[in-house]
Short mmCIF file of C-alpha atoms in Angstrom, two decimals:
data_model
loop_
_atom_site.label_atom_id
_atom_site.label_comp_id
_atom_site.label_asym_id
_atom_site.label_seq_id
_atom_site.Cartn_x
_atom_site.Cartn_y
_atom_site.Cartn_z
CA MET A 1 24.74 -12.87 -14.02
CA PHE A 2 21.71 -14.91 -12.83
CA ASN A 3 20.86 -18.00 -15.01
CA ALA A 4 17.05 -18.29 -14.82
CA LEU A 5 16.91 -21.57 -16.62
CA ARG A 6 19.23 -23.66 -14.64
CA LYS A 7 19.02 -22.11 -11.15
CA PRO A 8 15.88 -19.98 -11.10
CA PHE A 9 16.23 -19.06 -7.44
CA LYS A 10 19.97 -18.91 -6.94
CA ARG A 11 20.36 -15.12 -7.55
CA LEU A 12 17.07 -13.41 -7.84
CA GLY A 13 16.82 -9.82 -9.10
CA LEU A 14 19.31 -8.08 -11.29
CA ALA A 15 21.82 -6.45 -8.92
CA ALA A 16 21.74 -2.67 -9.25
CA LEU A 17 25.41 -2.28 -8.36
CA PRO A 18 26.87 -3.00 -11.77
CA LEU A 19 24.57 -0.21 -13.11
CA LEU A 20 25.96 2.45 -10.79
CA ALA A 21 27.99 3.68 -13.63
CA LEU A 22 24.78 4.85 -15.26
CA GLY A 23 24.44 7.34 -12.43
CA ALA A 24 27.04 9.46 -14.34
CA GLN A 25 24.40 9.79 -17.13
CA MET A 26 22.35 12.28 -15.19
CA PRO A 27 20.12 14.62 -17.07
CA ALA A 28 20.90 18.28 -17.49
CA GLN A 29 18.96 20.74 -15.34
CA ALA A 30 15.33 20.69 -16.53
CA GLN A 31 14.17 24.30 -16.46
CA ASP A 32 11.03 24.19 -18.82
CA TRP A 33 8.64 22.89 -16.12
CA GLN A 34 8.24 22.66 -12.42
CA PRO A 35 5.30 21.66 -10.22
CA THR A 36 2.75 24.44 -9.37
CA ARG A 37 0.93 22.50 -6.57
CA PRO A 38 1.86 19.75 -4.11
CA VAL A 39 3.02 16.55 -5.86
CA GLU A 40 0.96 13.36 -4.93
CA PHE A 41 3.71 10.86 -3.99
CA ILE A 42 1.92 7.54 -3.75
CA ALA A 43 2.97 4.48 -1.70
CA PRO A 44 0.76 1.62 -3.21
CA ALA A 45 0.44 -0.01 0.23
CA ASN A 46 -0.39 0.61 3.84
CA PRO A 47 2.13 2.43 6.10
CA GLY A 48 5.23 0.53 7.29
CA GLY A 49 6.56 -1.01 4.19
CA GLY A 50 9.29 -0.36 1.71
CA TRP A 51 7.26 1.79 -0.59
CA ASP A 52 5.94 3.84 2.25
CA THR A 53 9.44 4.31 3.69
CA LEU A 54 10.86 5.31 0.32
CA VAL A 55 8.07 7.84 -0.32
CA ARG A 56 8.24 9.49 3.16
CA THR A 57 12.07 9.62 3.19
CA ALA A 58 12.39 11.11 -0.21
CA GLY A 59 9.70 13.58 0.49
CA MET A 60 11.35 14.83 3.68
CA VAL A 61 14.81 15.11 1.96
CA ILE A 62 13.24 17.11 -1.00
CA GLN A 63 11.59 19.45 1.56
CA ALA A 64 14.65 19.74 3.86
CA GLU A 65 17.04 20.44 1.09
CA LYS A 66 14.64 22.83 -0.75
CA LEU A 67 15.02 20.85 -3.98
CA ALA A 68 11.51 21.70 -5.31
CA PRO A 69 9.09 24.65 -5.01
CA GLN A 70 6.29 22.32 -3.79
CA ASN A 71 5.95 19.60 -1.18
CA PHE A 72 5.74 15.91 -2.05
CA ALA A 73 2.72 14.74 -0.16
CA PRO A 74 2.86 11.00 0.90
CA ILE A 75 -0.29 9.16 0.10
CA ASN A 76 -0.94 5.45 0.95
CA VAL A 77 -3.27 3.53 -1.52
CA PRO A 78 -3.20 -0.03 -0.27
CA GLY A 79 -4.62 -3.08 -1.95
CA GLY A 80 -3.80 -5.91 -4.39
CA GLY A 81 -0.05 -5.78 -3.88
CA GLY A 82 0.03 -2.41 -5.60
CA ALA A 83 -2.84 -3.07 -8.17
CA VAL A 84 -5.34 -0.76 -6.60
CA ALA A 85 -2.98 2.18 -6.72
CA TRP A 86 -1.82 1.41 -10.25
CA ALA A 87 -5.45 1.38 -11.46
CA GLN A 88 -6.10 4.75 -9.88
CA ILE A 89 -2.93 6.27 -11.42
CA ALA A 90 -3.62 4.76 -14.86
CA ARG A 91 -7.07 6.59 -14.78
CA ASP A 92 -5.11 9.87 -14.24
CA ALA A 93 -2.56 9.28 -17.11
CA LYS A 94 -1.92 12.94 -17.93
CA ASN A 95 -1.31 14.20 -14.36
CA ASP A 96 2.09 15.89 -14.05
CA HIS A 97 1.76 16.17 -10.29
CA LYS A 98 1.50 12.51 -9.48
CA LEU A 99 4.29 9.93 -8.77
CA PHE A 100 4.54 6.55 -7.13
CA ALA A 101 7.14 4.38 -5.52
CA THR A 102 7.87 1.13 -7.34
CA SER A 103 9.88 -2.06 -7.00
CA PRO A 104 9.64 -5.73 -8.30
CA PRO A 105 5.91 -6.11 -7.81
CA ILE A 106 5.31 -3.75 -10.76
CA ILE A 107 6.63 -6.64 -12.79
CA LEU A 108 5.56 -9.60 -10.71
CA VAL A 109 1.86 -8.74 -9.88
CA PRO A 110 0.84 -8.39 -13.51
CA LEU A 111 2.61 -11.46 -14.43
CA ALA A 112 0.63 -13.40 -11.80
CA GLY A 113 -2.54 -12.06 -13.28
CA THR A 114 -3.67 -9.97 -10.48
CA SER A 115 -3.40 -6.52 -12.18
CA ARG A 116 -4.08 -5.67 -15.89
CA PHE A 117 -1.60 -2.68 -15.49
CA SER A 118 2.13 -3.33 -15.95
CA HIS A 119 5.25 -1.14 -15.92
CA LYS A 120 4.54 -0.39 -19.60
CA ASP A 121 1.46 1.62 -18.57
CA PHE A 122 3.49 4.14 -16.66
CA THR A 123 6.51 6.45 -17.06
CA PRO A 124 9.81 5.46 -15.60
CA ILE A 125 11.46 8.32 -13.72
CA ALA A 126 14.43 6.99 -11.88
CA GLN A 127 15.66 3.96 -9.98
CA LEU A 128 16.98 5.14 -6.61
CA ASN A 129 18.43 2.25 -4.54
CA THR A 130 18.54 -1.44 -3.79
CA ASP A 131 17.71 -3.22 -0.58
CA TYR A 132 17.55 -6.90 0.56
CA SER A 133 15.08 -9.26 2.01
CA ILE A 134 15.09 -10.26 5.65
CA ILE A 135 13.35 -13.06 7.59
CA LEU A 136 11.94 -11.94 10.90
CA VAL A 137 10.42 -13.87 13.89
CA ARG A 138 9.23 -12.97 17.28
CA LYS A 139 11.77 -12.63 20.02
CA ASP A 140 10.21 -15.74 21.83
CA SER A 141 10.22 -17.81 18.62
CA PRO A 142 11.70 -21.34 18.87
CA TYR A 143 13.55 -20.76 15.68
CA GLN A 144 17.13 -19.64 16.21
CA THR A 145 18.39 -19.91 12.65
CA VAL A 146 16.81 -19.75 9.24
CA ASN A 147 17.56 -23.46 8.80
CA ASP A 148 15.47 -24.10 12.03
CA LEU A 149 12.51 -22.36 10.31
CA PHE A 150 12.95 -24.26 7.08
CA ASN A 151 13.22 -27.64 8.80
CA ALA A 152 10.00 -26.85 10.75
CA MET A 153 8.44 -25.98 7.38
CA LYS A 154 9.55 -29.31 5.88
CA ALA A 155 8.01 -31.17 8.88
CA ASN A 156 4.86 -29.08 8.84
CA PRO A 157 4.00 -27.46 5.45
CA GLY A 158 1.20 -25.56 7.10
CA LEU A 159 3.44 -23.23 8.83
CA SER A 160 2.86 -19.78 7.44
CA VAL A 161 5.20 -17.02 6.42
CA GLY A 162 3.68 -13.52 5.92
CA GLY A 163 4.77 -10.70 3.62
CA GLY A 164 3.62 -7.23 2.57
CA SER A 165 3.16 -7.94 -1.10
CA ALA A 166 0.70 -10.19 -3.04
CA ALA A 167 1.12 -13.96 -3.81
CA GLY A 168 3.54 -14.26 -6.62
CA SER A 169 5.17 -10.84 -5.82
CA MET A 170 8.41 -9.74 -4.24
CA ASP A 171 8.12 -11.07 -0.69
CA HIS A 172 6.60 -14.32 -1.84
CA ILE A 173 9.46 -14.79 -4.48
CA ALA A 174 12.02 -13.91 -1.82
CA ILE A 175 10.85 -16.58 0.64
CA ALA A 176 10.11 -19.19 -2.04
CA GLY A 177 13.61 -18.79 -3.58
CA ALA A 178 15.23 -19.25 -0.12
CA ALA A 179 13.10 -22.20 0.69
CA ALA A 180 13.90 -23.88 -2.64
CA GLU A 181 17.65 -23.52 -1.94
CA ALA A 182 17.03 -25.22 1.43
CA GLY A 183 15.38 -28.12 -0.34
CA LEU A 184 11.67 -27.32 -0.05
CA GLU A 185 9.30 -27.22 -2.93
CA ALA A 186 9.01 -23.50 -3.67
CA ARG A 187 5.31 -23.72 -4.71
CA ASN A 188 4.51 -25.47 -1.50
CA VAL A 189 5.64 -22.52 0.81
CA ASN A 190 2.59 -21.39 2.82
CA TYR A 191 2.85 -17.71 2.03
CA ILE A 192 0.26 -15.22 3.45
CA ALA A 193 -0.12 -11.97 1.67
CA PHE A 194 -0.90 -8.70 3.51
CA SER A 195 -1.56 -5.25 2.23
CA GLY A 196 1.73 -3.87 3.42
CA GLY A 197 4.71 -4.48 5.71
CA GLY A 198 2.97 -2.94 8.71
CA GLU A 199 0.02 -5.35 8.52
CA ALA A 200 2.36 -8.26 8.17
CA MET A 201 4.23 -7.20 11.27
CA ILE A 202 1.00 -6.86 13.25
CA SER A 203 0.09 -10.50 12.20
CA LEU A 204 3.46 -11.76 13.31
CA MET A 205 3.24 -10.09 16.71
CA GLY A 206 -0.22 -11.54 17.09
CA LYS A 207 1.11 -15.08 16.35
CA HIS A 208 -0.99 -15.48 13.22
CA VAL A 209 2.16 -16.31 11.17
CA GLU A 210 5.44 -17.93 12.20
CA ALA A 211 7.69 -15.43 10.36
CA VAL A 212 7.60 -12.43 8.06
CA VAL A 213 9.68 -11.66 5.04
CA SER A 214 10.36 -7.92 4.71
CA GLY A 215 12.85 -5.41 3.29
CA ALA A 216 15.90 -5.28 5.43
CA GLY A 217 16.01 -1.41 5.37
CA GLU A 218 12.50 -1.00 6.67
CA SER A 219 13.02 -3.54 9.39
CA ALA A 220 15.93 -1.90 10.96
CA GLY A 221 13.96 0.33 13.34
CA GLN A 222 11.70 -2.48 14.27
CA LEU A 223 14.63 -4.67 15.29
CA GLU A 224 15.76 -1.97 17.59
CA GLY A 225 12.64 -2.28 19.64
CA GLY A 226 13.65 -5.71 20.70
CA GLU A 227 10.33 -7.44 19.94
CA LEU A 228 11.63 -9.12 16.84
CA ARG A 229 14.74 -11.20 15.86
CA ALA A 230 16.18 -11.54 12.29
CA LEU A 231 17.16 -15.03 11.06
CA ALA A 232 18.72 -14.15 7.82
CA VAL A 233 19.34 -11.31 5.33
CA SER A 234 19.52 -11.97 1.52
CA SER A 235 22.64 -9.74 0.93
CA PRO A 236 25.93 -11.20 -0.47
CA GLU A 237 27.68 -9.94 2.78
CA ARG A 238 26.53 -8.74 6.20
CA LEU A 239 25.05 -5.23 6.27
CA GLY A 240 26.11 -2.49 8.58
CA GLY A 241 24.54 -0.54 11.40
CA THR A 242 21.62 -2.10 13.19
CA LEU A 243 21.75 -5.07 10.79
CA ALA A 244 25.42 -5.89 11.38
CA SER A 245 24.51 -8.86 13.64
CA VAL A 246 22.15 -10.47 11.10
CA PRO A 247 23.77 -13.46 9.32
CA THR A 248 23.35 -13.88 5.60
CA PHE A 249 21.75 -16.95 3.98
CA LYS A 250 25.20 -17.84 2.70
CA GLU A 251 26.68 -17.86 6.05
CA GLN A 252 24.12 -20.48 7.00
CA GLY A 253 24.92 -22.80 4.11
CA LEU A 254 22.31 -21.55 1.58
CA ASP A 255 23.79 -20.09 -1.61
CA TYR A 256 21.17 -17.50 -2.04
CA THR A 257 20.87 -13.71 -2.44
CA PHE A 258 17.95 -11.44 -3.37
CA ASP A 259 17.94 -7.79 -4.42
CA ILE A 260 14.96 -5.34 -3.90
CA TRP A 261 15.41 -2.39 -6.26
CA ARG A 262 13.21 0.58 -5.73
CA GLY A 263 12.48 3.64 -7.84
CA VAL A 264 9.89 6.14 -8.92
CA MET A 265 7.45 6.19 -11.73
CA GLY A 266 4.69 8.55 -13.01
CA PRO A 267 1.49 8.33 -15.15
CA LYS A 268 1.86 7.07 -18.70
CA ASP A 269 1.05 10.37 -20.47
CA MET A 270 3.14 12.71 -18.25
CA SER A 271 4.51 15.50 -20.27
CA PRO A 272 8.17 15.10 -21.36
CA GLU A 273 9.09 18.35 -19.49
CA ALA A 274 7.75 16.99 -16.18
CA ARG A 275 9.50 13.68 -16.70
CA ALA A 276 12.76 15.49 -17.27
CA TYR A 277 12.21 17.73 -14.24
CA TYR A 278 11.60 14.82 -11.91
CA GLU A 279 14.47 12.79 -13.37
CA ASP A 280 16.73 15.70 -12.65
CA LEU A 281 15.23 16.24 -9.19
CA PHE A 282 15.98 12.72 -7.97
CA ALA A 283 19.42 12.72 -9.52
CA ARG A 284 20.13 15.78 -7.35
CA MET A 285 18.37 14.33 -4.32
CA VAL A 286 20.58 11.16 -4.23
CA LYS A 287 23.65 13.26 -3.99
CA THR A 288 22.65 15.11 -0.91
CA ASP A 289 24.10 14.44 2.51
CA ALA A 290 20.59 14.13 3.97
CA TRP A 291 19.62 11.31 1.44
CA LYS A 292 23.04 9.52 2.02
CA GLN A 293 22.60 9.59 5.87
CA ALA A 294 18.94 8.31 5.59
CA SER A 295 20.13 5.53 3.23
CA ALA A 296 22.94 4.51 5.62
CA GLN A 297 20.39 4.31 8.35
CA MET A 298 18.03 2.19 6.23
CA GLY A 299 20.65 -0.07 4.87
CA TRP A 300 19.89 1.12 1.25
CA ILE A 301 22.63 0.94 -1.42
CA ASP A 302 22.64 3.74 -3.95
CA ALA A 303 21.71 2.71 -7.40
CA TYR A 304 20.58 5.72 -9.37
CA GLN A 305 19.41 5.24 -13.01
CA GLY A 306 17.76 7.83 -15.05
CA SER A 307 14.48 7.35 -16.95
CA GLU A 308 15.74 5.71 -20.15
CA ALA A 309 18.13 3.26 -18.29
CA PHE A 310 15.48 2.43 -15.71
CA GLY A 311 12.99 1.66 -18.50
CA ALA A 312 15.40 -0.84 -20.06
CA PHE A 313 16.09 -2.36 -16.77
CA LEU A 314 12.24 -2.97 -16.15
CA ASP A 315 12.05 -4.69 -19.51
CA SER A 316 14.82 -7.04 -18.52
CA GLN A 317 13.18 -7.84 -15.23
CA LEU A 318 10.03 -8.81 -17.13
CA ASP A 319 11.98 -11.50 -18.99
CA GLN A 320 13.66 -12.75 -15.87
CA PHE A 321 10.65 -12.87 -13.52
CA SER A 322 8.55 -14.54 -16.19
CA THR A 323 10.76 -17.62 -15.85
CA ILE A 324 10.72 -17.48 -12.07
CA LEU A 325 6.91 -17.39 -11.84
CA GLY A 326 6.68 -20.16 -14.39
CA ASP A 327 8.73 -22.30 -12.14
CA LEU A 328 6.47 -21.47 -9.23
CA GLY A 329 3.48 -22.32 -11.21
CA LEU A 330 2.12 -18.79 -10.78
CA LEU A 331 2.55 -17.34 -14.27
CA ARG A 332 -0.91 -16.20 -15.52
CA ARG A 333 -0.13 -13.69 -18.05
#
């Protein structure tokens, strides 16, 4: 288990894999409530990032497998690393027809002081999967390895790395942790925050940043286009499929991994019946062949947790990331 006090960046994020056993604790069929109109399924960022990919993939699987009587309509609400969407959802606290995708920024952004809403202001529904971070450069980039990039950053601290989440949030933590392991001062990494993964990629292709840190799953399709190269992935071992050729940080001499868990939450005062319905719905969804096939294509690792276990997991992440942001000098809460 990660030791935040002695090696704050050695092993970031609580791995979801040891919690897979909790998947057996799936709720019984919730028959007391079901949606009566389309469900607003919010990605708190622009199209192209991890939240957007999760929302659209889950919505398509639910519809294709006829798991719900209503569609799950994907809605992008970008801004503030998630803060704009969270504020909107918080104002609609009793809406049983609203959900949103979540991941480490729901912990990190409030700790950094850029949102007054935290995970405690919403209802945990389910954790679905875990992913890893990946470092991308343009195909014509002079950096052939991740150590090439970090050595250039040591020589020129102004070199910038972009990401689709706010300063002090997930992508920033991922690159800062890797840089620290490579011998840089984590707080000196020139991280540029964008409103989503898509915007970060546009900036990379426009040569406004030297590299981009992103979710490995959401980058698989972009790598297939041939305009980008991947320098490193934060998984313990190499991933499969399109990402099989991407070396890990460990292979390149950096003892570093980083997990990106993703899940679903709802408004704070959602009815217990609606919460139970959605918890059961996603428990059934992750067992479908369609979801398993999509997950394999994205490089996602199954990590289902029900509402109660997911809530406890979020509380543990709060303790862990408070230490990490303190080491970065970014803790504001």
